Coordinates of C-alpha atoms in Angstrom, one line a residue:
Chain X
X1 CA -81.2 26.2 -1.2
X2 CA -78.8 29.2 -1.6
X3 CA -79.2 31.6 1.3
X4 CA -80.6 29.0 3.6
X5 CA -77.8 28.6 7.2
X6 CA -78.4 25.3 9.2
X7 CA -77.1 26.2 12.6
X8 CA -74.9 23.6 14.0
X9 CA -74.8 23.1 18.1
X10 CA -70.6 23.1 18.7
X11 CA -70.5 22.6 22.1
X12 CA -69.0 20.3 21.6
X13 CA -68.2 16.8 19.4
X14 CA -67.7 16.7 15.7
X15 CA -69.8 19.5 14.5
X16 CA -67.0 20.4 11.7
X17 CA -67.5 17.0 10.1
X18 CA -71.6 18.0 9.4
X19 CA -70.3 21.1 8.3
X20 CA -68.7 20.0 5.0
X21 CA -71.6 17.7 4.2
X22 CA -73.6 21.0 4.7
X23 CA -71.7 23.1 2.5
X24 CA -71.5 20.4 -0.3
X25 CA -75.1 20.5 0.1
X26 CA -74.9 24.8 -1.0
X27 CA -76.2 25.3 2.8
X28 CA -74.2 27.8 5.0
X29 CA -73.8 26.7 8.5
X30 CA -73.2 28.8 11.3
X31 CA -71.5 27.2 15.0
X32 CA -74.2 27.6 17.9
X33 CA -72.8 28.5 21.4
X34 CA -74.7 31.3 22.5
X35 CA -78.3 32.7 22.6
X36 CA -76.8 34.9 20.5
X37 CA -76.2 32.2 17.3
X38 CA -79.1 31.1 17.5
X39 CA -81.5 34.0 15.7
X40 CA -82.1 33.7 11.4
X41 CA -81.9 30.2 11.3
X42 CA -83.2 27.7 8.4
X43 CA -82.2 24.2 10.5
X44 CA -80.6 22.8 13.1
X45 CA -78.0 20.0 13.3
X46 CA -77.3 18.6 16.8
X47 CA -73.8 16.6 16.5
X48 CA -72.2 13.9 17.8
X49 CA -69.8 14.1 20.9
X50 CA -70.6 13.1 24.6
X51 CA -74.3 14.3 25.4
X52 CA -73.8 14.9 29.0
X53 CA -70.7 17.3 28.3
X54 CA -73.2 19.1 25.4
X55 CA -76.2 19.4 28.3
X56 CA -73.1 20.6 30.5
X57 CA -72.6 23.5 27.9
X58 CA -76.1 24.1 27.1
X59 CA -77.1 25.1 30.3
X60 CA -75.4 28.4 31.3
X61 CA -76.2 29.3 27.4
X62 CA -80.0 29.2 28.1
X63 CA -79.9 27.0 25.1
X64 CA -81.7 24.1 26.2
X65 CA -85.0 26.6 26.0
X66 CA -83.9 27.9 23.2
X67 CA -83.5 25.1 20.8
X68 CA -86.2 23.4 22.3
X69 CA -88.5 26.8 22.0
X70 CA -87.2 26.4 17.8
X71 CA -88.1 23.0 17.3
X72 CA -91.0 22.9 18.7
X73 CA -91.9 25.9 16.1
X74 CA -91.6 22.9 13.7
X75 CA -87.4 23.7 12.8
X76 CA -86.2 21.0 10.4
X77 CA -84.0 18.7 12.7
X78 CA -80.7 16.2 12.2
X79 CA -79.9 14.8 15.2
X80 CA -77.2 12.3 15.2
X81 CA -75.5 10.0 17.8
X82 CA -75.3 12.0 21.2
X83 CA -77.8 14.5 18.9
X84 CA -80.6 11.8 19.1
X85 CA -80.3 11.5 23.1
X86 CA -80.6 15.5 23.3
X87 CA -83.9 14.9 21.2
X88 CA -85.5 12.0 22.5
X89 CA -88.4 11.3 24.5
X90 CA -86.5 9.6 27.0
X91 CA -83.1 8.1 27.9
X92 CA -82.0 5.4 29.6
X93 CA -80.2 6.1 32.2
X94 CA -82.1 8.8 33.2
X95 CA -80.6 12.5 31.5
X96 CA -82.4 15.6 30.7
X97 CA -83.6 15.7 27.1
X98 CA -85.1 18.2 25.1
X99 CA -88.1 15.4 25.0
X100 CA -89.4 16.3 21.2
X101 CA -88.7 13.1 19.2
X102 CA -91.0 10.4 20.7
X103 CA -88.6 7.8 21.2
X104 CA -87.2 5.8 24.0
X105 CA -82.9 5.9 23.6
X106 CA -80.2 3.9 25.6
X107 CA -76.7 5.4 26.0
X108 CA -74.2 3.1 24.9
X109 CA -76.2 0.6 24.4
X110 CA -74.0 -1.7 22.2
X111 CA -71.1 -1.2 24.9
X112 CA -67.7 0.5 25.1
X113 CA -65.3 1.6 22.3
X114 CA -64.4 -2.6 21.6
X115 CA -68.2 -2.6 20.1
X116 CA -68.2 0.1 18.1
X117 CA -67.8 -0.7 14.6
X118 CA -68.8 0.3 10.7
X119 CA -72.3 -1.7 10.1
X120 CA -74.1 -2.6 6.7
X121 CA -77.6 -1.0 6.7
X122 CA -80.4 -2.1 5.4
X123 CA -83.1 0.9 3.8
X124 CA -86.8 1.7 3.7
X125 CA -86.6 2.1 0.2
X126 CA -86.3 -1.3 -1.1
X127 CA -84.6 0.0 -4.1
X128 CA -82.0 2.0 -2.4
X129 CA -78.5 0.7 -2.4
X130 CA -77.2 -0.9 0.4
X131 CA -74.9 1.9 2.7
X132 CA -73.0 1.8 5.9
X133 CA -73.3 3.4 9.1
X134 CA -70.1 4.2 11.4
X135 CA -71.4 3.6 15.1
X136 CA -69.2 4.9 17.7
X137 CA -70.4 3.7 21.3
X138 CA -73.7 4.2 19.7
X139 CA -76.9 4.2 21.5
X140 CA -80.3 2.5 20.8
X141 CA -83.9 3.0 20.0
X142 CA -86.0 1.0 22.7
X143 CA -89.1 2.5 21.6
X144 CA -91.0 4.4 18.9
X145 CA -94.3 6.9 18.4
X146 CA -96.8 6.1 16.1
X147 CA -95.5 9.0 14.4
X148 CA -92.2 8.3 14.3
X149 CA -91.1 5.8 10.5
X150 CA -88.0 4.1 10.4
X151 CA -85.5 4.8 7.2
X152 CA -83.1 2.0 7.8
X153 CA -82.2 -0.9 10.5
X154 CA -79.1 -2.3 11.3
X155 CA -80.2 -5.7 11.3
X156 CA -83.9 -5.7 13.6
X157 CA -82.4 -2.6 14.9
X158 CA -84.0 1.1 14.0
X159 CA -81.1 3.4 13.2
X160 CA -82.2 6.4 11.1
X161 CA -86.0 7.6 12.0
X162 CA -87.8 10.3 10.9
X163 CA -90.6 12.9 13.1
X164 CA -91.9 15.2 11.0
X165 CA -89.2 18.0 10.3
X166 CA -87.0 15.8 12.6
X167 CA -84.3 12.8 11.3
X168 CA -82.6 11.4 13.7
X169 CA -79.5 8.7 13.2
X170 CA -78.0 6.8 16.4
X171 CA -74.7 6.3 14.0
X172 CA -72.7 9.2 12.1
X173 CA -73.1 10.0 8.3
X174 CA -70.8 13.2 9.2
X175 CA -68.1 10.1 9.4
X176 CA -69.4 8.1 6.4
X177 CA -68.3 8.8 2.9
X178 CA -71.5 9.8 1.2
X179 CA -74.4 12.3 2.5
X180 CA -77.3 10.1 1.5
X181 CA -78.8 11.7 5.4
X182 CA -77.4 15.1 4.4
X183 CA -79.5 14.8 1.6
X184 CA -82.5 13.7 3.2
X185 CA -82.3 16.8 5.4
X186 CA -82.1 19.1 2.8
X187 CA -85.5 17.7 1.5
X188 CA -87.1 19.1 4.9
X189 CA -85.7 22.6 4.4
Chain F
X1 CA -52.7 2.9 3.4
X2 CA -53.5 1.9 6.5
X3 CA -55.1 4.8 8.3
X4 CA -58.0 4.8 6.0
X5 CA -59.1 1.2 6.5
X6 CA -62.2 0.5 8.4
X7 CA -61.1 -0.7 12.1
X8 CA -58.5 2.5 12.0
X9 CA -61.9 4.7 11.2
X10 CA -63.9 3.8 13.8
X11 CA -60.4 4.1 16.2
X12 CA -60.5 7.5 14.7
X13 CA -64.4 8.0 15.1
X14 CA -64.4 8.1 19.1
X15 CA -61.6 10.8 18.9
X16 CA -63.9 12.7 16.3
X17 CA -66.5 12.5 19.3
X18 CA -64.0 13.8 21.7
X19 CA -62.9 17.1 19.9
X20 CA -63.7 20.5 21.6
X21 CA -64.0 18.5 24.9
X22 CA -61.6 18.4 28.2
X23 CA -60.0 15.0 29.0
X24 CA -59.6 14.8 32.2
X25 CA -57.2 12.8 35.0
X26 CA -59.0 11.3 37.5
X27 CA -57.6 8.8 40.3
X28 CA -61.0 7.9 42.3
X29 CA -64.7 7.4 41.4
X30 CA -65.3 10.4 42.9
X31 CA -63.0 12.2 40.8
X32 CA -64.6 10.3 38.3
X33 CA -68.5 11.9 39.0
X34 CA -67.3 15.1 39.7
X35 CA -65.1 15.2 36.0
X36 CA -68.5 14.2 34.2
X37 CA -70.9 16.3 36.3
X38 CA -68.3 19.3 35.0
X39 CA -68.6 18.4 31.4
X40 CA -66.1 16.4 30.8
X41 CA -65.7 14.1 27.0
X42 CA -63.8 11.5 28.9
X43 CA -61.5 10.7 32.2
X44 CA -58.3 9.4 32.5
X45 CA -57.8 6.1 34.9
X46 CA -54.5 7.2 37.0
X47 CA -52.9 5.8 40.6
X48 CA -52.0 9.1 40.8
X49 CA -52.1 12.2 39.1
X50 CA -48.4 13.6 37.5
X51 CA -47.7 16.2 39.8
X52 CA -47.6 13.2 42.3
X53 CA -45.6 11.3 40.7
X54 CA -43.0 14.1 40.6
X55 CA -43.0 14.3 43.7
X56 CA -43.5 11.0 45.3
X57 CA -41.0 9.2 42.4
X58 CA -40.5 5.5 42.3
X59 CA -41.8 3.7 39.0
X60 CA -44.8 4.6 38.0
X61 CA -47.2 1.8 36.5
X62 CA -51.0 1.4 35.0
X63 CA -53.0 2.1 37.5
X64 CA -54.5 -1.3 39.3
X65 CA -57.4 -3.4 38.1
X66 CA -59.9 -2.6 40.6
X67 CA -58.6 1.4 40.0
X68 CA -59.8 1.3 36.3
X69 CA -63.1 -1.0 37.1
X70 CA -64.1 1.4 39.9
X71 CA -64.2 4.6 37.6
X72 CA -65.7 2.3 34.7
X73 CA -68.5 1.5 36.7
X74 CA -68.8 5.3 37.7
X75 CA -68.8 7.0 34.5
X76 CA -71.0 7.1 31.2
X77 CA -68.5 9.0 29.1
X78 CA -65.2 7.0 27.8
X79 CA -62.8 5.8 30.6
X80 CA -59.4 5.9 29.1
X81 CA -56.0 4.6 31.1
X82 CA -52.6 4.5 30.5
X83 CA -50.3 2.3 29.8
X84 CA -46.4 2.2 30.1
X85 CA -44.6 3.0 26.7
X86 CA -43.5 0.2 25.3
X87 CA -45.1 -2.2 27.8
X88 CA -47.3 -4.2 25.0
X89 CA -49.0 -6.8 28.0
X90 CA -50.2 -3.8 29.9
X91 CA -51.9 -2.3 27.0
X92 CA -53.1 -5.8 26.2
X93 CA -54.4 -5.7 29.7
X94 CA -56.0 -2.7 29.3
X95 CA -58.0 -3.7 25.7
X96 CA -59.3 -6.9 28.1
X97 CA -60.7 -4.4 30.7
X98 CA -62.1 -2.8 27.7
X99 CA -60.9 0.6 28.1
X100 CA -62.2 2.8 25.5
X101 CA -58.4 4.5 24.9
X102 CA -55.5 3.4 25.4
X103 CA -52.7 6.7 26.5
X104 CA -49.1 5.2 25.4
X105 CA -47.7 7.8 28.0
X106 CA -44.1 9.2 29.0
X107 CA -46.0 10.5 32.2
X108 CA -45.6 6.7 33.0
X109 CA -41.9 5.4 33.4
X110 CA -40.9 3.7 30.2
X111 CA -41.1 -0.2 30.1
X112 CA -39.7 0.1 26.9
X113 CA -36.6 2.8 26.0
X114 CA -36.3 2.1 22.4
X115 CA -39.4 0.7 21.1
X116 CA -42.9 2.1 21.4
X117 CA -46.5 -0.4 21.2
X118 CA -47.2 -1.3 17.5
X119 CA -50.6 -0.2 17.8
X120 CA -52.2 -1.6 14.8
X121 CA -52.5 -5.1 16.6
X122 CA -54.9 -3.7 18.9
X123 CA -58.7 -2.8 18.5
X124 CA -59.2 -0.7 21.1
X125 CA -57.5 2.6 20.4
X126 CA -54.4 4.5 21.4
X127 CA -53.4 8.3 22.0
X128 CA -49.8 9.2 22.1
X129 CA -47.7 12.2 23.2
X130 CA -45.3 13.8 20.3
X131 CA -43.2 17.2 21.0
X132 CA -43.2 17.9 16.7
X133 CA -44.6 16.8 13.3
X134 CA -42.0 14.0 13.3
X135 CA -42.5 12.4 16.3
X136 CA -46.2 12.6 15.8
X137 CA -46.5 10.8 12.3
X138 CA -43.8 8.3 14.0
X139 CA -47.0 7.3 15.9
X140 CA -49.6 7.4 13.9
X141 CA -47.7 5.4 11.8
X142 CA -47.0 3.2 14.0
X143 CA -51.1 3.2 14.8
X144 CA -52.2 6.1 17.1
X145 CA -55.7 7.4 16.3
X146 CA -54.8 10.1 18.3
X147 CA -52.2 12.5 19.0
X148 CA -52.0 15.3 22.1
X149 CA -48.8 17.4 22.7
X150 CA -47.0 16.2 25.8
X151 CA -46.3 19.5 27.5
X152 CA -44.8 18.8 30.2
X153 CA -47.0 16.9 32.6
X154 CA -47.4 17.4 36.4
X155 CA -46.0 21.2 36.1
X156 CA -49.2 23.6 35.8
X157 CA -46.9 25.3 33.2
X158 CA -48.2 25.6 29.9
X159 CA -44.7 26.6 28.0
X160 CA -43.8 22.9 27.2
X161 CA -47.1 22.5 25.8
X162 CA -47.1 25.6 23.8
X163 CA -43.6 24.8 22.3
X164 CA -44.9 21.7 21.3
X165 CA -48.3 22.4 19.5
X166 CA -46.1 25.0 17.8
X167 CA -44.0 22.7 16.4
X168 CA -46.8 20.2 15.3
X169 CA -48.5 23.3 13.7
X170 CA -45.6 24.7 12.3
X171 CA -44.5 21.5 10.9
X172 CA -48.1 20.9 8.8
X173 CA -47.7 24.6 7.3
X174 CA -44.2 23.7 6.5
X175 CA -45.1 20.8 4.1
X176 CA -48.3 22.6 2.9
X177 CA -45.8 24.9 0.7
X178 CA -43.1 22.6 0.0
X179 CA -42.3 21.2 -3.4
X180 CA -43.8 17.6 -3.3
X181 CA -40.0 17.0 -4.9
X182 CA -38.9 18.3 -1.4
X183 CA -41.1 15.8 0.9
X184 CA -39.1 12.6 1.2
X185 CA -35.9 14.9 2.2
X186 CA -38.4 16.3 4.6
X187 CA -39.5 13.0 6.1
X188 CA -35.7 12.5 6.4
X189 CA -35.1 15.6 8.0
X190 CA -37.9 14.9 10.7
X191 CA -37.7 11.3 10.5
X192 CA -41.1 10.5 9.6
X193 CA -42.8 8.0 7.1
X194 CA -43.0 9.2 3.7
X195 CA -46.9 8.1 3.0
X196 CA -47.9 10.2 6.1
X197 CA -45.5 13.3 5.0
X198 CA -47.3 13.2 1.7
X199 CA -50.8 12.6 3.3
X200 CA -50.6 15.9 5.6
X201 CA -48.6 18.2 2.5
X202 CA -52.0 17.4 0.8
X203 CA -54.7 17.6 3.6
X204 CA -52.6 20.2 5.6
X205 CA -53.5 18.7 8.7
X206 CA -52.7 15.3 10.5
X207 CA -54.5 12.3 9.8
X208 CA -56.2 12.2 13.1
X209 CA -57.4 14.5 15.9
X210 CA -54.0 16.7 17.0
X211 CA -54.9 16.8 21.3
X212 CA -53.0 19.5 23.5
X213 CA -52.0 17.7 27.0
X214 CA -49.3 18.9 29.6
X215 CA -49.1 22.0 32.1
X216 CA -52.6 23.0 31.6
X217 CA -54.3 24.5 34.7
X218 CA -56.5 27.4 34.0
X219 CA -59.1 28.5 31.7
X220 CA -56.6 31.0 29.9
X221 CA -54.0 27.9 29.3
X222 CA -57.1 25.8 27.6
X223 CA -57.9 28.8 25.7
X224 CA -54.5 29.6 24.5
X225 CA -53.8 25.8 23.4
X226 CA -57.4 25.9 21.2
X227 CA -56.2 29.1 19.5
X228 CA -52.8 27.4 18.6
X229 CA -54.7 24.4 16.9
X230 CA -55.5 21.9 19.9
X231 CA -59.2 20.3 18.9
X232 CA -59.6 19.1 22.5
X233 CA -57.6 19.2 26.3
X234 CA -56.5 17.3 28.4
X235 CA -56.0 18.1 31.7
X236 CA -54.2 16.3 34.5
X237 CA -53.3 17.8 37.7
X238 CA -54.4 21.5 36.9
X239 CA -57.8 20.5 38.3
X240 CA -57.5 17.8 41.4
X241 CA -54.5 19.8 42.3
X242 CA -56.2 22.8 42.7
X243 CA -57.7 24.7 45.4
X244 CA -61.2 24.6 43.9
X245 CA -61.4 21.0 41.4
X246 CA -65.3 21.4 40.8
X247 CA -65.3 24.8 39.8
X248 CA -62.4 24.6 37.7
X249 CA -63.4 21.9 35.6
X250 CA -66.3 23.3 34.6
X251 CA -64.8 27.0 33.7
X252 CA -62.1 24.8 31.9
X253 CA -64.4 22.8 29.8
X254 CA -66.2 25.9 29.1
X255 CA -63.4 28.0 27.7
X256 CA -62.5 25.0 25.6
X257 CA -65.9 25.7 24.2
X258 CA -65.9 29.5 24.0
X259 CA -62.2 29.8 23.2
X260 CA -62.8 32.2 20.7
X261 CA -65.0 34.9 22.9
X262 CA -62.4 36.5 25.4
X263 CA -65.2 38.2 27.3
X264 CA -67.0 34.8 28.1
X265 CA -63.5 33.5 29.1
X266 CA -63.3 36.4 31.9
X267 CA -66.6 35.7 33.3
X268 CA -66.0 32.0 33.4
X269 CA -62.6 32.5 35.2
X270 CA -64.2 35.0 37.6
X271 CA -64.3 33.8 41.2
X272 CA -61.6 30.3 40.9
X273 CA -59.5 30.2 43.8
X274 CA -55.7 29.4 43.4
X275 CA -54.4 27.2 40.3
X276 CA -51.8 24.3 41.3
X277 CA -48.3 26.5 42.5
X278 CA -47.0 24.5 39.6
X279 CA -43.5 24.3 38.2
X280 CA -41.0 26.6 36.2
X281 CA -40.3 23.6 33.5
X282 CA -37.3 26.2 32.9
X283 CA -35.8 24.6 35.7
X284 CA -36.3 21.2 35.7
X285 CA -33.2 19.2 34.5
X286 CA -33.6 17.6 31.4
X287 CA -33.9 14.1 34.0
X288 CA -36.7 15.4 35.1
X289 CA -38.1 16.0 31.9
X290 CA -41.3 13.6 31.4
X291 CA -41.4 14.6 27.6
X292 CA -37.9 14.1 26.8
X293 CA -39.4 10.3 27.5
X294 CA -40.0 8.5 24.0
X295 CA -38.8 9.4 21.1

């Protein structure tokens, strides 16, 4: 993977804790702000934080077209927390999204900061050991694609799904203390 | 320890989600909508912003119950409030109106002039104001999952603030190169706890998200307090006591953003009216020193 940079939206949120999941990973990453950032890239990582400050930021930076215009080109995607409402179909309430992963989100859907919490989650992969999920005001996945397969639940809940060269993870593994989703990306580069 | 157990993480998380945002003061719903329409990561629940205060004195509380539930209702993005330092059944108030932070602030007069909140009883979590390394691993030890200088709130000038960040910054470097024979003298001199002087000397940074606050009230102050090693802003009356709030909170949370690009930080500070006349904190007594509050 040597060689390959993931570009990492740092509008704002906590792009710098993907980053050292990335760079364990051999990847070099590379903070998106401007048009500029965002030529020569490999992936894209879209953080967590508060989505409507990121579509705040994105806008003046014409970078709402151009990240769309990249995945849509098939870029390999990780998307997590406010990252998945940037991506998704459509959230509830209403926000502008980039409208490629074909899934239905709700903000904050487990309530304020009281609710957030670290959850057990169960895997696809009947095998896999069990792993946690850190969810911090996280939202929720109303609705799925056909195309869209679900990696792991927390309890009847979908919280890691995968779109093609898109995973997307309402919680953060950038918190958590192993890069099991890190790694999964990597498999899409 | 305990700032690495699981309730302190996920304290910790939302202040991960905060960083390279602006936290802003807000004192009506419609503060409220026009802080998250400009990009705000949060908002501040205030009866009145600190620059009031100063001038209006009297004791200044939590802001009332219908106050906080009005922005709450408002707002998507976290609704923070503060509470009185010291004054443990006003934060408890505030955890049952589910805040999502908790500011333990000197901008509020102290309930409590010896003894700040432990804040390890609480699940909802707090953000403190420190002046130097000491003060601020005083807090987190005592359970702060976030830590913002204090400035000096309410002036629109940005020294207090500086001196302070330099401190906290200064005070990290300091026990990066220190002897680890020389840290529990050092948590003597600065009056800190040893496990968290031992925990920064080998992380060389604090063990959560290090905040600037106080005297910020353009562009170029946010700016200036990222490059000294603030993650995040907050800003109280630099924008609703401005000529121009809507405006300014936007070019604000954009240079928090684009800190590092000096030529984007001209054009976003192109075209703002007049900043809040402000304050020369120079001159204010050491009475009317809101940071000299807590210790």
């Amino acid at each position: 993977m040597a060689g390959k940079t993931i570009g990492v939206l740092a509008l704002q949120g906590d792009f710098s804790a993907h980053e050292g999941f990335l760079s364990e990973l051999g990847l070099q990453t590379r903070r998106l702000r401007s048009a500029s950032d965002c030529i020569g890239l490999d992936g894209l990582v879209l953080p967590g934080g508060e989505s409507s400050a990121m579509l705040r930021l994105m806008e003046p930076e014409n970078l709402f077209e151009i990240l769309g215009g990249l995945i849509g080109e098939g870029m390999p995607v990780l998307a997590t927390c406010a990252g998945v409402i940037l991506l998704a179909k459509k959230v509830i309430p209403e926000q502008r999204s980039l409208g490629a992963l074909d899934i239905d989100v709700e903000r904050n859907a487990y309530g304020r900061q009281l609710y957030s919490s670290v959850e057990k989650l169960r895997r696809a992969e009947p095998e896999a050991a069990g792993v946690e999920g850190v969810f911090i005001r996280a939202p929720k996945i109303l609705r799925m694609g056909p195309s869209v397969e679900v990696l792991a639940w927390r309890k009847d809940d979908p919280v890691l799904v995968r779109q093609g060269a898109m995973i997307a993870a309402t919680f953060h593994p950038e918190l958590g203390s192993d890069g099991w989703v890190h790694s999964l990306f990597l498999d899409l580069l | 320890m305990g700032f690495l157990e699981e309730d302190f993480r996920v304290k910790v998380g939302l202040a991960e989600m905060l960083k390279g945002g602006v936290i802003m003061d807000v004192t009506s719903a419609e503060q409220a909508r026009i802080a998250e329409d400009a990009g705000a990561a949060a908002v501040m629940a205030l009866e009145r912003v600190p620059a009031d205060i100063r001038v209006q004195g009297g004791v200044a509380r939590m802001a009332s119950i219908e106050k906080i539930r009005e922005i709450q209702e408002t707002v998507s993005i976290p609704v923070m409030a503060k509470s009185r330092i010291g004054h443990i059944a006003e934060a408890r108030m505030l955890e049952a109106m589910e805040v999502d932070f908790i500011d333990e602030s000197e901008v509020l007069t102290p309930a409590d002039d010896e003894n700040h909140v432990n804040k390890h009883n609480f699940k909802v979590p707090f953000v403190c104001g420190c002046r130097n390394l000491g003060e601020a691993l005083r807090r987190i030890g005592e359970g702060a999952a976030m830590m913002r200088t204090k400035g000096e709130a309410g002036s629109g000038d940005i020294v207090e603030g500086v001196r302070h960040m330099r401190a906290v910054m200064r005070g990290i470097r300091t026990l990066t190169i220190l002897d680890e024979n020389e840290r529990m003298a050092y948590a003597k001199e600065i009056q800190a706890p040893y496990d968290l002087v031992c925990w920064v000397a080998e992380h060389g940074k604090l063990p959560v998200p290090n905040f600037a606050a106080g005297g910020v009230a353009t562009p170029a102050d946010a700016a200036l307090v990222m490059m000294l090693g603030a993650e995040a802003v907050f800003v109280g009356s630099g924008i609703f006591k401005a000529e121009d709030p809507a405006p300014r909170a936007r070019a604000i949370v954009q240079a928090v953003t684009h800190w590092q690009d000096p030529a984007k930080l001209v054009e976003i500070s192109r075209g703002l009216k007049d900043a809040m006349s402000g304050l020369d904190s120079g001159k204010l007594t050491p009475e009317e020193m809101l940071s000299r509050r807590g210790w």
